[in-house]
Amino acid sequence: MLQITNLHVRLKDGREILKGIDLTVAAGEVHAIMGPNGSGKSTLAAVLAGRDGYEITEGSVTYQGRDLLAMPADERAREGVFLAFQYPVEIPGVNNMYFLRAALNAGRRHRGEPELDAGQFLRAVRGKLKLLEISEDLMQRAVNVGFSGGEKKRNEIFQMAMLEPRLAILDETDSGLDIDALRLVARGVNELRAPDRAIVLITHYQRLLDYVEPDRVHVLQGGRIVESGDKSLAAELERRGYGAADAA
Amino acid sequence: MSAPLDTQIPALNEGYKYGFVTEIETESAPPGLDEDTVRFISAKKGEPEWLLDWRLQAFRAWEKMAAPNWAKLNVAPIDYQGATYWSAPKSADDAPKSLDEVDPELLAMYEKLGVPMREREALAGVAPRNVAVDAVFDSVSVATTFKGQLAELGIVFCSFGEAVREHPDLVRRYLGTVVPQNDNFFAALNSAVFSDGSFAYIPPGVRCPMELSTYFRINAAKSGQFERTLLIADKGAYVSYLEGCTAPQRDENQLHAAVVELIAHEDAQIKYSTVQNWYPGDAEGKGGIYNFVTKRGACRGDRAKISWTQVETGSAITWKYPSCILEGDDSVGEFYSVAITNNRQQADTGTKMIHIGKNSSSTIISKGISAGRGQNTYRGLVRVQPRAEGARNYTQCDSLLIGDRCGAHTVPYIEVRNPSARVEHEATTSKISEDQMFYCRSRGLSQEDALSLIVNGFCKEVLKELPMEFAVEAQKLLAVSLEGSVG
Amino acid sequence: MSAVVDFPVKPEARPYLEAFAESASEPDWLARFRKQGLDRFARQGFPSRRSENWRYLDLQPLEKQPLLPATAGPFAAAPELELTSAWVRLFIVDGTCRSAVFRDLPEGIWIGSMERAIRERPDLVRSAATSDNSAERPFAALNAALFADGFVLDFGPGVVLDRPIEIAHLASNPGASHTRSLINLGAGSRATVIENYTGAGRAGRYWRNDVASWRIGDGASLTRIALIEESADAVHLGEVTATLGTGAKLDAFALLLGGGTVRHEASVTLAGDHAQCRYDGAFVVSGREEANIVTNIDHAAVGGTTSELIKGVAAGSGHGAFQGKIIVREGAQRTDAKQTSRNLILGRRASIDTKPELEILADDVKCAHGASVGDLDEAALFYLRARGIPTDEAHRLLVEGFLREPVEGVADAAIRDHLLGRLSARLARLEQWT
C-alpha cells in the first residue's frame, strides 16, 4: 500500500527534519509511529498529505504503486489518502455539511461514481454521527469554528469515516483528549480497520494503542526510524521512555 | 465603586520647565523671505555654488506652492514674511574650535536642559553610557562631542555645515534623495532656508558604539528653525540616533520646519528616536511651536531596517509622519509613537509605509492620548506596490481619552496592489478606566501618580523601544504633560 | 430651454445644464429645488480624486462622455422576481415607476411612485427633498435637478409589515436614470425593503444615479437590503441619507455583485438617543470593475450603537474600496461603535483600498475598528485539499465562506437565501483563480 524509501526532507530554511525514513505499510495493517516531540512525526504526516513548504531532497514514496510525491494534495485525498490533522483548521463561513459533501463528491467523481444527493448524503451522515456521538447541530456550523478541542478531533475521525480512505494517517489525534473522547476516537478507528485499508497512527503516547492494537510499532527519533517491533514495543517505550531508544 | 475623577488635584505646577530664555547675543537675518534671504543664508555659511543653486531651486518651487489646508488641524495663518530665517549666536561667527571655546552661557543652558555636553570619562557602572551630542541652538550647530573617538571608526558625525565643507561628496550624493526639494510646502521651505543640522555617516560594517544625538533648542524670538538632518548607514552598518527638542515660553507661535532624511543600505539598521518637547503654548492655546516636520527614511538595500520611535508631548501643533520607503527586498520599517495632546494642543501624526521590495515588512504601533481640549489624530498610509510580493504590515492604533472635551481620531489609509500581501490594522478608543484609577488609589497612589502609572502602561509598547537614556525622560514628560488633565 | 447662470460653470457640467428642461406642470417649490440643485452641480462639477470622499473611485467612465437622461426608448418588460415572499412590488424601469403589485396592506401605509407622491403627498416629499443641500454631494445636486421618478414609502405610527417590500430597478436603455426615493417610518413602525438594481442585456452604457432619504422615527425599525447587479458598462452611484430617532433601528446591507463602476454611499445620523445602526456590505469585483462602499455614520446623541462589517473580494483587474467614517459628536456619550473591513485580493492586477476612520469627540465611548487585506488562508486551503476538494473549488468555497458572514446577518430567511443564491452565481462566474 505505502512504501517510503530513504526519505529526506528539509524545511525552506534549510533545516533537515527527516533524514532517511524507510517504512512499508501493507493493506490491512495498522502501524504506530511513536517518538518524542520534534522527532519529525508531524513533518512525515504533512509530507505524505502533500503540504507545501517542505523540500524532498532524497528518497521516494510509493502509494498503491504510484509516485505519491508527484500528486498534488487534493489528488492524493481523492486517491484515498486521509490525514487527520493534529490541529484541525477553522474555516469561518464554510458550512460543515456543505464542506463534507463537496469533499465526498469530489472523491466520488474521481472514482467515476455518481454524486450523492442531499437525501442520500444526510442518511450517510446520520449513521456515522451516531457512531462518534457527534450532535447534528455541530454539523450546521462552520468547519471547526467554535468547536472544542475534543469536538475537532472527533470531527476529523467523522470525516475519515465518511470519506472511507485507503490509507489513513492520524497525526496525534489522541493528544488533548479525555478518556471518553479517546474511546470514541478509537471506536471510529477500529470500525475502519479492513483488509483493504492501512492505518498509520502517529502518537507521542502509548495510551491510544491500548484501544487500537497496532500490528507494528516504529520509533521515530532525530528524523530516522531507530527501532521497530510489534505492539509490545509500545508498552516497553512507555516503561523506559524515549531516551533509551537511542541505545537500542 | 470607583473614585470620581472630578476631584480637584493639587497641580504639581512644574509646568513647562524648559521655558527659560537664554541671554545670548545673536545675529539675525532681517525678517522676510525672498531669493536674497536664501543667498544671505548660503553666503553666511560659506556654501559652495551647487548648494546655493539647490536652495534656489527649492525656493522657486516653494513660491509656487500653497500652504496645505488640513482637514483636522486648526492653524492660524502663518506670516512667512514676518519670520526670521537665520538666527545664530554671535560667537558662532568665529566658530568654536573646541568645546572649551563654546560660550559658557550656552554650555550652562545645555546643562540646565540635561544635555551632556562635556565628554566625560565613562566609569564602569558609575557614569551613564556615552552619548555623542550635536547641539543646535536656534539655527546653528554649536558643538559636537565625541567626534574624535567616532572618527577612529570612520564615522562622520558633525554639523550639517561642517559636512558640506568636509564631506561635500557624501552630502551631494544623498541630500534630497529621500525628501526631494518640492516634496511638500514645508520641506520646500526648509530646503530653501535650512540653517544647520546634523550629519552622520556610518561606513560599511561599522556598528556605532554610542548613541548619536542632536539637541534642538529654539531661543530667539520670532525665529523659525529649519534644520536638516541627514543620516546614512552604509552596508551592514548600525546606528541609533536620538533627537530632543525644547523651546522657551513665548506668546507668539514659532515655526519649526525640519527635514530628516535617513538612508539605510543593504543590511544596515537605523534606529531614530525622538522626544519632542517644544513649548506647547499655555492652557488657553496662546503661543507654542508649530512643528511641521518631514521625516523619511529609505531602505535602499535588501534587509535594511529603519525604526522610528517618537514621543510627542510638546508643540502647539504637531504635523509629522516619519515614513519608510521599503525599497529593498526583506527590508523592515517600524514606527512606534506616543503623542499626547493636552489643553489646546493639536497633533496630526502617523507614518507612511511604502512597500516596494519583496517580503518587506512593517509594524506600526501608535498610542494617542488626548486630554483637556487636545485633538489627536493618527493618520497613516500603508501602501503595497504591485511587485512587493509577500509584503506584511501590522498596525495597532490605540487612543486614550481623558475628559470629555478632547478628541481622538484615527485615519488609516490601506492601499494594496499585490495579492500576496497581508495588511492588518486594529484600532481602539477608550477612556481612562475609572476602575483602574480606583484600584490604584485604593492601593495608596495619588490621583496624578495613578494617572501617570496607567498612561505609562498604555504607552509601554512604545516606551520600551526607546534607548534607556530617553525612556526615563519620556516617562517624566508624559506625567508633566498630563498635569491638570484630571480634575 | 436651457438654464441661464451667472457664475463659472465647470466644463463637465455644461452638457447637463443644456439638457435641463423646466417642466411647467411641476409645483413651484420643486422647480426651485431643481434649479438650486442644478446651480450647485454647475459650480461643483464632478468631484476630483483629491476630494477625500472620492479618493478611491475612478470616474473616468462618466467623464469621458456625458450620460444624459434617456430619451424614452422601448421599455423592457418588468422581470419576474424571485423573491416569492414579497408583499409589495414596484418596478422602476429606466428611472420611471412602471408598475406596482400590492397585496392587502395594513392601514397606515402609503406607497407609490415619487411622481404620484409629488401630486398627492407634497407634505411628505417637500420637507425631505428640500433638506439636502450639502456641499460635497454634486451628484445628489444633479439628481435634484434631473430626477424623473422614484418611490415614496410612508408608514404611520405603529404600523408593522414584516413581509418584504421589493423595489426592482431595471435599466433597459442607454443613458442616465436619476431616481429619488423617500422612506418615512412613523414612531414604532417597522418595515423591510429590498431593492435590486439590474440592467437588461441591451441596456448598454447607462448611468444610474439613485438618491434616497430615510427618516426612521422614534422606536421605528427599518431593514433595507440593496442588491446591485448592474451590467458591465454601467455606472451606478447610489446615495442614501438616513436619520434615526430615539431608539430607532436601522439594519442595512448592501451586496455589490456587478457593474462597471459602482458606488454605494450612506450617511446615517443617529439623532435620537439609543439608536442602533447596523450597516454591513460586501462587494465582488472582477474584470475591470470598480466598487466603492462609503459610509458616514454620525453619532449625535447618547447611547447609540453602530456595527459595520464590510467584506470585499477583488479578482482579475478589479478595484474595490471601502471608506467608512464613524463620528462621535461631543456629548454623544456611551456610544458603542465597531467597524470592520476585511478584504481578499485574488488577482495579480487586482487592488483594494480601505480607509476606516474614527473621529471621536466624547470620552465615555467604546469605539474600535479593524481592517485587513490579504489572500486566502493557506492552512484552510490545504485542509480543504487534504479532503480531496480540487484547488479551484477549494478557492471558491473559501471565498464564498468569507463573503457569507455579512449576508448571514440578514434576518429574513427568504431574502438571505435569495442573496446567497445570487452570491454563489456571481462567484461561479468569477475568472480563473490565480
PDB file of C-alpha atoms in Angstrom, chain A residues 46 49-51 72-74 77-78 81-85 88-89 91-94 98-99 102-103 106 109 143-144 156 159 163, chain C residues 311 377-394 396-405 408 424:
ATOM      1  CA  ALA A  46       2.410  16.599   6.353  1.00  0.00           C
ATOM      2  CA  ALA A  49      -0.552  14.538   2.726  1.00  0.00           C
ATOM      3  CA  GLY A  50       1.195  16.974   0.387  1.00  0.00           C
ATOM      4  CA  ARG A  51       1.525  20.164   2.357  1.00  0.00           C
ATOM      5  CA  PRO A  72      -0.998  17.424  -5.576  1.00  0.00           C
ATOM      6  CA  ALA A  73      -2.616  17.323  -2.143  1.00  0.00           C
ATOM      7  CA  ASP A  74      -6.210  17.162  -3.349  1.00  0.00           C
ATOM      8  CA  ALA A  77      -7.039  12.745  -0.987  1.00  0.00           C
ATOM      9  CA  ARG A  78      -9.218  11.660  -3.892  1.00  0.00           C
ATOM     10  CA  VAL A  81      -5.099   9.229   1.391  1.00  0.00           C
ATOM     11  CA  PHE A  82      -6.560  10.816   4.501  1.00  0.00           C
ATOM     12  CA  LEU A  83      -4.758  12.922   7.089  1.00  0.00           C
ATOM     13  CA  ALA A  84      -6.419  13.552  10.416  1.00  0.00           C
ATOM     14  CA  PHE A  85      -4.887  16.895  11.392  1.00  0.00           C
ATOM     15  CA  PRO A  88      -7.831  20.907  12.537  1.00  0.00           C
ATOM     16  CA  VAL A  89      -8.240  24.222  10.736  1.00  0.00           C
ATOM     17  CA  ILE A  91     -12.835  27.833   8.258  1.00  0.00           C
ATOM     18  CA  PRO A  92     -15.326  30.617   9.020  1.00  0.00           C
ATOM     19  CA  GLY A  93     -18.322  30.885   6.729  1.00  0.00           C
ATOM     20  CA  VAL A  94     -17.984  27.393   5.235  1.00  0.00           C
ATOM     21  CA  TYR A  98     -21.533  21.558   2.709  1.00  0.00           C
ATOM     22  CA  PHE A  99     -17.813  21.083   3.049  1.00  0.00           C
ATOM     23  CA  ALA A 102     -18.087  18.726  -1.506  1.00  0.00           C
ATOM     24  CA  ALA A 103     -15.222  16.526  -0.355  1.00  0.00           C
ATOM     25  CA  ALA A 106     -15.053  15.195  -5.309  1.00  0.00           C
ATOM     26  CA  ARG A 109     -16.483  11.975  -9.223  1.00  0.00           C
ATOM     27  CA  VAL A 143     -15.984  23.986   9.743  1.00  0.00           C
ATOM     28  CA  ASN A 144     -14.347  23.587  13.163  1.00  0.00           C
ATOM     29  CA  GLU A 156     -11.649  14.524  11.961  1.00  0.00           C
ATOM     30  CA  GLN A 159     -14.716  12.893   8.182  1.00  0.00           C
ATOM     31  CA  LEU A 163     -14.575   9.535   3.168  1.00  0.00           C
TER      32      LEU A 163
ATOM     33  CA  LYS C 311     -16.157  42.411   3.154  1.00  0.00           C
ATOM     34  CA  ASP C 377      -5.647  31.397   4.319  1.00  0.00           C
ATOM     35  CA  GLU C 378      -3.062  28.791   3.301  1.00  0.00           C
ATOM     36  CA  ALA C 379      -3.890  26.465   6.180  1.00  0.00           C
ATOM     37  CA  ALA C 380      -7.585  26.430   5.303  1.00  0.00           C
ATOM     38  CA  LEU C 381      -6.767  25.843   1.649  1.00  0.00           C
ATOM     39  CA  PHE C 382      -4.579  22.891   2.495  1.00  0.00           C
ATOM     40  CA  TYR C 383      -7.217  21.468   4.806  1.00  0.00           C
ATOM     41  CA  LEU C 384      -9.793  21.506   2.014  1.00  0.00           C
ATOM     42  CA  ARG C 385      -7.371  19.998  -0.475  1.00  0.00           C
ATOM     43  CA  ALA C 386      -6.386  17.326   2.013  1.00  0.00           C
ATOM     44  CA  ARG C 387     -10.035  16.278   1.940  1.00  0.00           C
ATOM     45  CA  GLY C 388      -9.889  15.859  -1.820  1.00  0.00           C
ATOM     46  CA  ILE C 389     -11.509  19.128  -2.853  1.00  0.00           C
ATOM     47  CA  PRO C 390      -9.866  20.392  -6.059  1.00  0.00           C
ATOM     48  CA  THR C 391      -7.946  23.637  -5.741  1.00  0.00           C
ATOM     49  CA  ASP C 392     -10.377  25.758  -7.775  1.00  0.00           C
ATOM     50  CA  GLU C 393     -13.344  24.532  -5.816  1.00  0.00           C
ATOM     51  CA  ALA C 394     -11.456  24.996  -2.552  1.00  0.00           C
ATOM     52  CA  ARG C 396     -14.420  29.196  -4.392  1.00  0.00           C
ATOM     53  CA  LEU C 397     -15.576  27.583  -1.158  1.00  0.00           C
ATOM     54  CA  LEU C 398     -13.267  29.756   0.903  1.00  0.00           C
ATOM     55  CA  VAL C 399     -14.238  32.929  -0.921  1.00  0.00           C
ATOM     56  CA  GLU C 400     -17.902  32.140  -0.514  1.00  0.00           C
ATOM     57  CA  GLY C 401     -17.358  31.311   3.125  1.00  0.00           C
ATOM     58  CA  PHE C 402     -15.562  34.629   3.515  1.00  0.00           C
ATOM     59  CA  LEU C 403     -18.428  36.612   1.976  1.00  0.00           C
ATOM     60  CA  ARG C 404     -21.258  34.722   3.646  1.00  0.00           C
ATOM     61  CA  GLU C 405     -20.655  36.283   7.045  1.00  0.00           C
ATOM     62  CA  GLU C 408     -25.900  35.778   7.137  1.00  0.00           C
ATOM     63  CA  SER C 424     -22.955  31.786  -5.434  1.00  0.00           C
TER      64      SER C 424
END
